[in-house]
GROMACS .gro file of C-alpha atoms in nm:
model
  484
    1MET     CA    1   1.486   3.514   0.283
    2ILE     CA    2   1.165   3.665   0.420
    3ALA     CA    3   1.295   3.616   0.774
    4ALA     CA    4   1.617   3.797   0.682
    5ARG     CA    5   1.421   4.088   0.537
    6LEU     CA    6   1.201   4.113   0.845
    7LYS     CA    7   1.508   4.101   1.068
    8GLY     CA    8   1.672   4.379   0.869
    9TYR     CA    9   1.354   4.587   0.880
   10PHE     CA   10   1.317   4.562   1.256
   11GLU     CA   11   1.689   4.622   1.315
   12THR     CA   12   1.671   4.939   1.105
   13SER     CA   13   1.345   5.058   1.258
   14LEU     CA   14   1.446   4.997   1.617
   15ALA     CA   15   1.810   5.106   1.594
   16ASP     CA   16   1.734   5.453   1.729
   17LEU     CA   17   1.512   5.315   2.006
   18THR     CA   18   1.771   5.081   2.156
   19GLN     CA   19   2.029   5.356   2.214
   20PRO     CA   20   1.858   5.635   2.411
   21THR     CA   21   2.079   5.929   2.501
   22ARG     CA   22   2.111   6.103   2.836
   23SER     CA   23   1.876   6.375   2.709
   24ASP     CA   24   1.620   6.110   2.616
   25TRP     CA   25   1.629   5.963   2.968
   26ILE     CA   26   1.593   6.308   3.125
   27PHE     CA   27   1.296   6.384   2.900
   28ALA     CA   28   1.129   6.049   2.974
   29LEU     CA   29   1.168   6.065   3.353
   30ARG     CA   30   1.066   6.430   3.360
   31THR     CA   31   0.754   6.367   3.152
   32VAL     CA   32   0.637   6.068   3.356
   33SER     CA   33   0.700   6.256   3.681
   34ALA     CA   34   0.501   6.556   3.558
   35GLY     CA   35   0.215   6.330   3.449
   36LEU     CA   36   0.194   6.157   3.786
   37ILE     CA   37   0.210   6.490   3.972
   38ALA     CA   38  -0.071   6.628   3.754
   39LEU     CA   39  -0.285   6.319   3.813
   40LEU     CA   40  -0.229   6.329   4.188
   41ALA     CA   41  -0.312   6.701   4.200
   42ALA     CA   42  -0.629   6.643   3.995
   43TYR     CA   43  -0.744   6.377   4.240
   44ALA     CA   44  -0.663   6.606   4.532
   45LEU     CA   45  -0.870   6.885   4.373
   46LYS     CA   46  -1.154   6.636   4.306
   47LEU     CA   47  -1.175   6.720   3.935
   48ASP     CA   48  -1.434   6.527   3.733
   49HIS     CA   49  -1.190   6.367   3.489
   50PRO     CA   50  -0.841   6.372   3.644
   51GLN     CA   51  -0.700   6.158   3.363
   52TRP     CA   52  -0.722   6.461   3.132
   53ALA     CA   53  -0.457   6.638   3.341
   54MET     CA   54  -0.212   6.351   3.294
   55MET     CA   55  -0.302   6.314   2.926
   56THR     CA   56  -0.234   6.685   2.875
   57VAL     CA   57   0.119   6.643   3.013
   58PHE     CA   58   0.199   6.374   2.757
   59ILE     CA   59   0.033   6.570   2.474
   60VAL     CA   60   0.234   6.889   2.535
   61ALA     CA   61   0.556   6.709   2.638
   62GLN     CA   62   0.855   6.823   2.431
   63PRO     CA   63   1.232   6.785   2.484
   64VAL     CA   64   1.287   7.164   2.474
   65ALA     CA   65   1.139   7.382   2.748
   66GLY     CA   66   1.027   7.659   2.512
   67MET     CA   67   0.838   7.409   2.298
   68VAL     CA   68   0.645   7.292   2.606
   69LEU     CA   69   0.556   7.651   2.695
   70ALA     CA   70   0.448   7.731   2.338
   71LYS     CA   71   0.243   7.416   2.289
   72GLY     CA   72   0.094   7.449   2.637
   73PHE     CA   73  -0.003   7.811   2.575
   74TYR     CA   74  -0.176   7.737   2.245
   75ARG     CA   75  -0.339   7.428   2.390
   76LEU     CA   76  -0.483   7.642   2.668
   77LEU     CA   77  -0.591   7.911   2.421
   78GLY     CA   78  -0.750   7.654   2.189
   79THR     CA   79  -0.930   7.491   2.480
   80LEU     CA   80  -1.070   7.824   2.599
   81VAL     CA   81  -1.190   7.918   2.250
   82GLY     CA   82  -1.339   7.572   2.197
   83GLY     CA   83  -1.509   7.583   2.537
   84VAL     CA   84  -1.668   7.922   2.466
   85ALA     CA   85  -1.779   7.797   2.122
   86ALA     CA   86  -1.930   7.483   2.278
   87ILE     CA   87  -2.125   7.690   2.530
   88GLY     CA   88  -2.257   7.922   2.259
   89ILE     CA   89  -2.345   7.649   2.008
   90THR     CA   90  -2.507   7.420   2.265
   91THR     CA   91  -2.705   7.704   2.423
   92VAL     CA   92  -2.848   7.819   2.089
   93PHE     CA   93  -2.885   7.489   1.900
   94GLY     CA   94  -2.887   7.228   2.178
   95THR     CA   95  -3.255   7.141   2.145
   96ASN     CA   96  -3.228   7.005   1.789
   97PRO     CA   97  -2.969   6.724   1.754
   98TRP     CA   98  -2.935   6.747   1.374
   99VAL     CA   99  -2.880   7.121   1.382
  100LEU     CA  100  -2.639   7.084   1.675
  101VAL     CA  101  -2.410   6.831   1.503
  102THR     CA  102  -2.428   7.027   1.176
  103VAL     CA  103  -2.316   7.350   1.344
  104LEU     CA  104  -2.042   7.166   1.534
  105ALA     CA  105  -1.921   7.009   1.207
  106VAL     CA  106  -1.915   7.353   1.042
  107TRP     CA  107  -1.717   7.489   1.340
  108ILE     CA  108  -1.466   7.205   1.302
  109GLY     CA  109  -1.436   7.289   0.932
  110ILE     CA  110  -1.368   7.656   1.008
  111CYS     CA  111  -1.103   7.572   1.268
  112THR     CA  112  -0.943   7.318   1.031
  113PHE     CA  113  -0.926   7.587   0.761
  114VAL     CA  114  -0.750   7.827   0.999
  115SER     CA  115  -0.522   7.549   1.126
  116SER     CA  116  -0.415   7.461   0.771
  117LEU     CA  117  -0.298   7.819   0.714
  118LEU     CA  118  -0.089   7.834   1.031
  119ARG     CA  119   0.223   7.659   1.157
  120ASN     CA  120   0.292   7.474   1.480
  121PRO     CA  121   0.208   7.543   1.755
  122GLU     CA  122  -0.050   7.796   1.633
  123ALA     CA  123  -0.197   7.536   1.398
  124TYR     CA  124  -0.235   7.293   1.687
  125GLY     CA  125  -0.425   7.555   1.890
  126ALA     CA  126  -0.665   7.626   1.603
  127ALA     CA  127  -0.738   7.256   1.546
  128LEU     CA  128  -0.785   7.209   1.920
  129ALA     CA  129  -1.043   7.488   1.930
  130GLY     CA  130  -1.244   7.289   1.676
  131TYR     CA  131  -1.255   6.946   1.831
  132THR     CA  132  -1.273   7.076   2.190
  133ALA     CA  133  -1.615   7.217   2.106
  134MET     CA  134  -1.718   6.868   1.996
  135ILE     CA  135  -1.570   6.703   2.307
  136ILE     CA  136  -1.760   6.943   2.534
  137GLY     CA  137  -2.074   6.997   2.328
  138LEU     CA  138  -2.162   6.637   2.240
  139PRO     CA  139  -2.178   6.502   2.599
  140ALA     CA  140  -2.406   6.798   2.682
  141PHE     CA  141  -2.655   6.690   2.415
  142GLY     CA  142  -3.001   6.673   2.571
  143GLN     CA  143  -2.883   6.849   2.888
  144PRO     CA  144  -2.748   7.189   2.777
  145HIS     CA  145  -2.753   7.316   3.135
  146LEU     CA  146  -2.440   7.105   3.197
  147VAL     CA  147  -2.229   7.255   2.919
  148VAL     CA  148  -2.081   7.534   3.133
  149ASP     CA  149  -1.978   7.289   3.405
  150LEU     CA  150  -1.823   7.059   3.143
  151ALA     CA  151  -1.630   7.347   2.985
  152VAL     CA  152  -1.498   7.474   3.320
  153ALA     CA  153  -1.394   7.125   3.432
  154ARG     CA  154  -1.220   7.055   3.101
  155CYS     CA  155  -1.027   7.384   3.115
  156ALA     CA  156  -0.926   7.325   3.478
  157GLU     CA  157  -0.789   6.978   3.399
  158ILE     CA  158  -0.593   7.105   3.100
  159VAL     CA  159  -0.453   7.406   3.288
  160LEU     CA  160  -0.332   7.174   3.563
  161GLY     CA  161  -0.155   6.950   3.310
  162ILE     CA  162   0.005   7.247   3.133
  163VAL     CA  163   0.131   7.396   3.460
  164CYS     CA  164   0.286   7.065   3.570
  165ALA     CA  165   0.450   7.005   3.230
  166GLY     CA  166   0.577   7.363   3.206
  167LEU     CA  167   0.724   7.375   3.556
  168THR     CA  168   0.903   7.041   3.531
  169SER     CA  169   1.044   7.120   3.186
  170ARG     CA  170   1.180   7.451   3.315
  171LEU     CA  171   1.303   7.340   3.658
  172ILE     CA  172   1.427   6.980   3.617
  173LEU     CA  173   1.746   6.973   3.406
  174PRO     CA  174   1.594   7.195   3.135
  175LYS     CA  175   1.698   7.177   2.772
  176LEU     CA  176   1.668   7.531   2.637
  177ALA     CA  177   1.591   7.633   2.280
  178SER     CA  178   1.850   7.911   2.301
  179ASP     CA  179   2.122   7.649   2.349
  180ALA     CA  180   1.978   7.415   2.088
  181ILE     CA  181   1.969   7.690   1.823
  182VAL     CA  182   2.349   7.716   1.809
  183SER     CA  183   2.403   7.340   1.778
  184ARG     CA  184   2.130   7.305   1.514
  185LEU     CA  185   2.268   7.599   1.315
  186LYS     CA  186   2.613   7.437   1.317
  187ARG     CA  187   2.461   7.115   1.183
  188CYS     CA  188   2.280   7.315   0.914
  189ILE     CA  189   2.605   7.482   0.806
  190LEU     CA  190   2.785   7.148   0.779
  191ASP     CA  191   2.489   7.000   0.588
  192LEU     CA  192   2.490   7.302   0.357
  193ALA     CA  193   2.863   7.253   0.294
  194THR     CA  194   2.801   6.884   0.217
  195TYR     CA  195   2.516   6.974  -0.020
  196ALA     CA  196   2.720   7.242  -0.196
  197GLY     CA  197   3.016   7.006  -0.232
  198GLY     CA  198   2.793   6.749  -0.400
  199ALA     CA  199   2.623   7.015  -0.613
  200PHE     CA  200   2.952   7.156  -0.741
  201SER     CA  201   3.097   6.812  -0.818
  202GLY     CA  202   2.789   6.662  -0.984
  203GLY     CA  203   2.679   6.443  -0.694
  204ASP     CA  204   2.394   6.192  -0.689
  205PRO     CA  205   2.067   6.381  -0.758
  206ALA     CA  206   1.860   6.166  -0.521
  207THR     CA  207   2.103   6.221  -0.233
  208LEU     CA  208   2.117   6.594  -0.301
  209SER     CA  209   1.738   6.616  -0.318
  210THR     CA  210   1.704   6.444   0.021
  211LEU     CA  211   1.963   6.674   0.176
  212HIS     CA  212   1.793   6.977   0.019
  213ARG     CA  213   1.459   6.886   0.180
  214LYS     CA  214   1.632   6.825   0.513
  215LEU     CA  215   1.795   7.168   0.506
  216ILE     CA  216   1.463   7.340   0.433
  217THR     CA  217   1.298   7.151   0.720
  218ASP     CA  218   1.585   7.238   0.953
  219ALA     CA  219   1.559   7.606   0.854
  220GLN     CA  220   1.189   7.601   0.941
  221THR     CA  221   1.271   7.435   1.273
  222LEU     CA  222   1.527   7.707   1.346
  223GLY     CA  223   1.257   7.969   1.290
  224GLU     CA  224   1.026   7.791   1.533
  225MET     CA  225   1.303   7.752   1.793
  226ARG     CA  226   1.368   8.125   1.769
  227ALA     CA  227   1.011   8.184   1.889
  228TYR     CA  228   1.049   7.920   2.161
  229ALA     CA  229   1.369   8.083   2.287
  230ARG     CA  230   1.191   8.417   2.323
  231LEU     CA  231   0.925   8.245   2.533
  232GLU     CA  232   1.191   8.090   2.757
  233ALA     CA  233   1.371   8.416   2.825
  234PRO     CA  234   1.293   8.772   2.710
  235SER     CA  235   1.669   8.835   2.728
  236PHE     CA  236   1.698   8.638   2.403
  237ALA     CA  237   1.515   8.918   2.216
  238PRO     CA  238   1.836   9.095   2.096
  239ARG     CA  239   1.944   8.768   1.930
  240ALA     CA  240   1.609   8.705   1.761
  241HIS     CA  241   1.674   8.933   1.464
  242PRO     CA  242   2.023   8.792   1.393
  243VAL     CA  243   1.869   8.444   1.395
  244ARG     CA  244   1.607   8.553   1.142
  245ARG     CA  245   1.869   8.711   0.917
  246THR     CA  246   2.090   8.403   0.944
  247ILE     CA  247   1.803   8.172   0.843
  248GLY     CA  248   1.736   8.393   0.542
  249GLN     CA  249   2.102   8.383   0.439
  250LEU     CA  250   2.110   8.005   0.489
  251LEU     CA  251   1.820   7.962   0.247
  252SER     CA  252   1.981   8.208   0.003
  253ALA     CA  253   2.303   8.005   0.003
  254LEU     CA  254   2.106   7.685  -0.048
  255SER     CA  255   1.919   7.839  -0.341
  256ALA     CA  256   2.244   7.960  -0.502
  257ALA     CA  257   2.408   7.618  -0.461
  258ARG     CA  258   2.108   7.453  -0.623
  259ALA     CA  259   2.119   7.702  -0.910
  260LEU     CA  260   2.487   7.627  -0.972
  261HIS     CA  261   2.411   7.254  -0.961
  262SER     CA  262   2.152   7.294  -1.237
  263HIS     CA  263   2.420   7.421  -1.477
  264ALA     CA  264   2.665   7.194  -1.652
  265ALA     CA  265   3.025   7.184  -1.531
  266PRO     CA  266   3.207   7.499  -1.648
  267LYS     CA  267   3.429   7.476  -1.953
  268ASN     CA  268   3.568   7.829  -1.969
  269ALA     CA  269   3.857   8.001  -1.797
  270ALA     CA  270   3.641   8.248  -1.604
  271LEU     CA  271   3.426   7.993  -1.420
  272ILE     CA  272   3.662   7.705  -1.349
  273PRO     CA  273   3.882   7.877  -1.083
  274VAL     CA  274   3.587   8.020  -0.886
  275ARG     CA  275   3.397   7.694  -0.885
  276SER     CA  276   3.710   7.498  -0.790
  277GLU     CA  277   3.782   7.733  -0.499
  278LEU     CA  278   3.423   7.704  -0.375
  279GLN     CA  279   3.428   7.326  -0.404
  280SER     CA  280   3.756   7.305  -0.215
  281LEU     CA  281   3.628   7.535   0.062
  282VAL     CA  282   3.296   7.357   0.123
  283SER     CA  283   3.465   7.016   0.113
  284GLU     CA  284   3.711   7.124   0.383
  285LEU     CA  285   3.432   7.284   0.586
  286ALA     CA  286   3.220   6.968   0.576
  287THR     CA  287   3.498   6.725   0.669
  288LYS     CA  288   3.744   6.914   0.892
  289PRO     CA  289   3.692   6.834   1.265
  290GLY     CA  290   3.606   7.145   1.466
  291ALA     CA  291   3.576   7.348   1.148
  292LEU     CA  292   3.325   7.589   1.302
  293ASP     CA  293   3.519   7.658   1.622
  294ASP     CA  294   3.681   7.959   1.453
  295THR     CA  295   3.509   8.102   1.144
  296ALA     CA  296   3.751   8.388   1.074
  297LEU     CA  297   3.954   8.191   0.817
  298TRP     CA  298   3.643   8.071   0.633
  299VAL     CA  299   3.495   8.422   0.624
  300ALA     CA  300   3.818   8.565   0.478
  301ARG     CA  301   3.836   8.295   0.209
  302LEU     CA  302   3.469   8.342   0.116
  303ASP     CA  303   3.519   8.718   0.094
  304ALA     CA  304   3.809   8.668  -0.145
  305ILE     CA  305   3.614   8.419  -0.359
  306ALA     CA  306   3.315   8.656  -0.381
  307GLY     CA  307   3.544   8.941  -0.485
  308ASN     CA  308   3.708   8.730  -0.757
  309ALA     CA  309   3.370   8.611  -0.886
  310ARG     CA  310   3.239   8.966  -0.920
  311GLN     CA  311   3.533   9.081  -1.131
  312MET     CA  312   3.403   9.127  -1.484
  313PRO     CA  313   3.587   8.885  -1.717
  314ASP     CA  314   3.779   9.034  -2.006
  315ALA     CA  315   3.628   9.006  -2.349
  316SER     CA  316   3.947   8.832  -2.461
  317THR     CA  317   3.899   8.554  -2.202
  318ASP     CA  318   3.768   8.224  -2.331
  319GLN     CA  319   3.405   8.229  -2.215
  320GLY     CA  320   3.254   7.986  -2.456
  321ASP     CA  321   2.955   8.092  -2.662
  322ASP     CA  322   2.756   8.245  -2.375
  323ARG     CA  323   2.913   8.556  -2.221
  324VAL     CA  324   2.588   8.654  -2.044
  325GLY     CA  325   2.552   8.302  -1.902
  326THR     CA  326   2.909   8.311  -1.775
  327ILE     CA  327   2.854   8.642  -1.595
  328THR     CA  328   2.527   8.509  -1.448
  329ARG     CA  329   2.699   8.198  -1.312
  330LEU     CA  330   2.978   8.408  -1.163
  331THR     CA  331   2.718   8.631  -0.996
  332ILE     CA  332   2.541   8.327  -0.847
  333ALA     CA  333   2.874   8.193  -0.720
  334ALA     CA  334   2.947   8.530  -0.557
  335ASP     CA  335   2.599   8.531  -0.402
  336PHE     CA  336   2.661   8.185  -0.257
  337ALA     CA  337   2.994   8.292  -0.108
  338ASP     CA  338   2.841   8.608   0.041
  339ALA     CA  339   2.540   8.423   0.184
  340LEU     CA  340   2.755   8.151   0.343
  341LYS     CA  341   2.983   8.421   0.485
  342GLN     CA  342   2.682   8.592   0.646
  343VAL     CA  343   2.563   8.259   0.790
  344LEU     CA  344   2.903   8.209   0.955
  345ARG     CA  345   2.893   8.562   1.094
  346GLY     CA  346   2.544   8.490   1.226
  347LEU     CA  347   2.682   8.186   1.408
  348ASP     CA  348   2.951   8.404   1.565
  349ALA     CA  349   2.688   8.659   1.670
  350LEU     CA  350   2.484   8.389   1.843
  351ARG     CA  351   2.788   8.260   2.031
  352ALA     CA  352   2.892   8.610   2.142
  353PRO     CA  353   2.748   8.770   2.459
  354ALA     CA  354   2.409   8.930   2.397
  355THR     CA  355   2.408   9.307   2.354
  356ARG     CA  356   2.143   9.568   2.292
  357SER     CA  357   2.319   9.693   1.982
  358ALA     CA  358   2.141   9.818   1.676
  359ARG     CA  359   1.969   9.559   1.467
  360GLY     CA  360   2.157   9.645   1.156
  361SER     CA  361   1.993   9.626   0.817
  362ARG     CA  362   1.633   9.521   0.832
  363GLN     CA  363   1.570   9.171   0.707
  364PRO     CA  364   1.220   9.079   0.594
  365ALA     CA  365   1.053   8.794   0.778
  366LEU     CA  366   1.061   8.457   0.609
  367VAL     CA  367   0.767   8.429   0.373
  368VAL     CA  368   0.523   8.153   0.465
  369HIS     CA  369   0.324   8.010   0.177
  370ARG     CA  370  -0.045   7.983   0.260
  371ASP     CA  371  -0.238   7.736   0.047
  372TYR     CA  372  -0.597   7.861   0.068
  373ALA     CA  373  -0.725   7.602  -0.179
  374GLY     CA  374  -0.566   7.319   0.019
  375ALA     CA  375  -0.697   7.467   0.345
  376SER     CA  376  -1.047   7.478   0.197
  377ARG     CA  377  -1.024   7.112   0.094
  378ASN     CA  378  -0.905   7.016   0.442
  379ALA     CA  379  -1.194   7.209   0.598
  380VAL     CA  380  -1.456   7.045   0.377
  381ARG     CA  381  -1.313   6.697   0.441
  382ALA     CA  382  -1.304   6.746   0.818
  383ALA     CA  383  -1.656   6.889   0.835
  384LEU     CA  384  -1.800   6.626   0.600
  385ALA     CA  385  -1.634   6.332   0.777
  386THR     CA  386  -1.758   6.454   1.115
  387LEU     CA  387  -2.110   6.514   0.983
  388LEU     CA  388  -2.135   6.171   0.817
  389VAL     CA  389  -2.033   5.986   1.134
  390ALA     CA  390  -2.266   6.207   1.340
  391ALA     CA  391  -2.551   6.126   1.100
  392PHE     CA  392  -2.479   5.755   1.148
  393TRP     CA  393  -2.489   5.806   1.526
  394LEU     CA  394  -2.821   5.991   1.519
  395THR     CA  395  -2.979   5.751   1.269
  396THR     CA  396  -2.881   5.430   1.448
  397LYS     CA  397  -2.916   5.581   1.800
  398TRP     CA  398  -2.614   5.372   1.900
  399SER     CA  399  -2.484   5.542   2.213
  400GLU     CA  400  -2.126   5.415   2.172
  401ALA     CA  401  -2.100   5.586   1.833
  402ALA     CA  402  -2.083   5.925   2.007
  403GLY     CA  403  -1.722   5.847   2.097
  404THR     CA  404  -1.654   5.767   1.731
  405VAL     CA  405  -1.789   6.109   1.630
  406ILE     CA  406  -1.545   6.277   1.869
  407LEU     CA  407  -1.254   6.060   1.749
  408VAL     CA  408  -1.325   6.139   1.382
  409ALA     CA  409  -1.346   6.510   1.465
  410VAL     CA  410  -1.009   6.494   1.642
  411VAL     CA  411  -0.826   6.298   1.372
  412SER     CA  412  -0.972   6.478   1.069
  413SER     CA  413  -0.895   6.826   1.206
  414LEU     CA  414  -0.565   6.759   1.385
  415PHE     CA  415  -0.395   6.575   1.097
  416ALA     CA  416  -0.560   6.755   0.803
  417ALA     CA  417  -0.262   6.975   0.712
  418ARG     CA  418   0.002   6.701   0.742
  419PRO     CA  419   0.178   6.600   0.418
  420ASP     CA  420   0.039   6.246   0.453
  421PRO     CA  421  -0.261   6.267   0.688
  422VAL     CA  422  -0.362   5.905   0.627
  423GLN     CA  423  -0.023   5.775   0.740
  424VAL     CA  424  -0.023   6.003   1.046
  425ALA     CA  425  -0.375   5.892   1.138
  426TRP     CA  426  -0.265   5.531   1.089
  427GLY     CA  427   0.023   5.590   1.331
  428PHE     CA  428  -0.225   5.735   1.580
  429PHE     CA  429  -0.444   5.426   1.536
  430LYS     CA  430  -0.145   5.191   1.579
  431GLY     CA  431  -0.047   5.362   1.903
  432THR     CA  432  -0.401   5.329   2.034
  433LEU     CA  433  -0.420   4.965   1.928
  434LEU     CA  434  -0.088   4.881   2.095
  435ALA     CA  435  -0.206   5.043   2.418
  436LEU     CA  436  -0.525   4.834   2.446
  437PRO     CA  437  -0.373   4.517   2.600
  438PHE     CA  438  -0.170   4.721   2.850
  439ALA     CA  439  -0.475   4.928   2.943
  440PHE     CA  440  -0.678   4.609   2.989
  441LEU     CA  441  -0.414   4.444   3.209
  442VAL     CA  442  -0.371   4.749   3.431
  443GLY     CA  443  -0.729   4.875   3.438
  444GLN     CA  444  -0.925   4.552   3.443
  445ILE     CA  445  -0.695   4.303   3.618
  446ALA     CA  446  -0.420   4.468   3.822
  447LEU     CA  447  -0.593   4.774   3.973
  448PRO     CA  448  -0.917   4.598   4.078
  449ALA     CA  449  -0.704   4.348   4.272
  450LEU     CA  450  -0.460   4.608   4.410
  451PRO     CA  451  -0.631   4.950   4.415
  452GLY     CA  452  -0.465   5.274   4.519
  453PHE     CA  453  -0.244   5.545   4.369
  454GLY     CA  454   0.076   5.376   4.487
  455TRP     CA  455  -0.007   5.053   4.307
  456PHE     CA  456  -0.113   5.253   4.001
  457MET     CA  457   0.231   5.416   3.990
  458LEU     CA  458   0.398   5.078   4.027
  459PHE     CA  459   0.201   4.939   3.733
  460VAL     CA  460   0.222   5.231   3.488
  461VAL     CA  461   0.574   5.367   3.541
  462PRO     CA  462   0.745   5.062   3.380
  463ILE     CA  463   0.514   5.114   3.081
  464LEU     CA  464   0.523   5.493   3.052
  465VAL     CA  465   0.899   5.546   3.090
  466PRO     CA  466   0.985   5.337   2.778
  467THR     CA  467   0.695   5.509   2.600
  468ALA     CA  468   0.836   5.851   2.683
  469LEU     CA  469   1.178   5.736   2.559
  470VAL     CA  470   1.016   5.653   2.226
  471MET     CA  471   0.842   5.993   2.228
  472ALA     CA  472   1.187   6.155   2.230
  473ASN     CA  473   1.246   6.011   1.881
  474PRO     CA  474   1.075   6.231   1.615
  475ARG     CA  475   1.011   5.928   1.392
  476TYR     CA  476   0.784   5.762   1.648
  477VAL     CA  477   0.647   6.054   1.849
  478GLY     CA  478   0.295   6.021   1.704
  479VAL     CA  479   0.260   5.650   1.776
  480ALA     CA  480   0.414   5.684   2.122
  481THR     CA  481   0.197   5.982   2.220
  482ALA     CA  482  -0.119   5.799   2.115
  483PHE     CA  483  -0.001   5.495   2.312
  484ALA     CA  484   0.058   5.705   2.626
   0.00000   0.00000   0.00000
């Protein structure tokens, strides 16, 4: 029985990994090629730590070109800020080790606080500014005259990796955010129709809750992809505002559907026809093949439903005991129909040729909740964890513990704002642990016997290509990136 459970677990976990798509293969081969090019260029330029160039490629690697550009830009910005901070902190406090590590820990706390208030990739850049100062400043302990050289070398290696990753993602069979936005929006509309159909028919609450969270996450992703698309091509700018309005209408429709779900099934003559028409429409929309190829019919039906819902019911109509509640529910139903209609029009606008037409009615930007209390807790935890490990290092004078200080600074700041930072950090640890035997075989056995860049490529490509394939799967990207 245990064997059967284990078999089922592994079959479920690895199902996505055993069927890579064409896009996954393109991403994997492109990423490995960019990493090897960056490493070769770093060796040719005689940089101090050429491995950082290749590591940067795998860190910023993303399936969509705009995501690579955005993450690369903020990685560069975070590295520059962290390098300047390391130079300043080490120059002023470098003579006293306890003061140095305390100030570095406080800096990490500040950057973690800022990171917790931002979203990717800005959050990544802020966290990077924190732990980069530790990576540069700690090795310069006792020899502050080297900190400038360390900072310059680190920035050069990272710039090289970013350039290689950005060029390959843009030139070699690129996957553009502007193209992905349309396909993701279509999936969101179909998911919204599925959610609304379940909400109007009293579907399973657990299933609806899962789909509700997925739609919110997808809406956030659409907002991020809008920014990525503008980085890829300034010509996307005229479409940026329609995308923002469409995301807002998508969330409005989702909110209205959830509100209707919270009410009991209608028992009066005014509500039953409207709800039945909506349920019929969203069911057809969710199940009909090619339903979104032509939205004109759906828009016309939604317009009619919204008009019917906004007609004030006669006092003589059977409305149960709650006339105000009936009118409220009809208004929510009309709002849902109008919002879904605007989402469909937004899809049509994205598929139409771009024009420099007027933006139409101004739509406020999506409001981002900023949890200052949570950010403060994250900052204190990151600073305290770094300081405690640094105190252990200084007290025991164990030289190898310096690497542990840097690792704790990286993990505690980078994963602080995640919903489950412990699980994410555990995934990072698992990826590192899985990489150890491969690193030992290649670095300690194979390369000493057969040195040279050609042999290195022969040894690592069969390992890194499957790793990059796993990186293409969002479920395992953390573990795979740490492994690489």
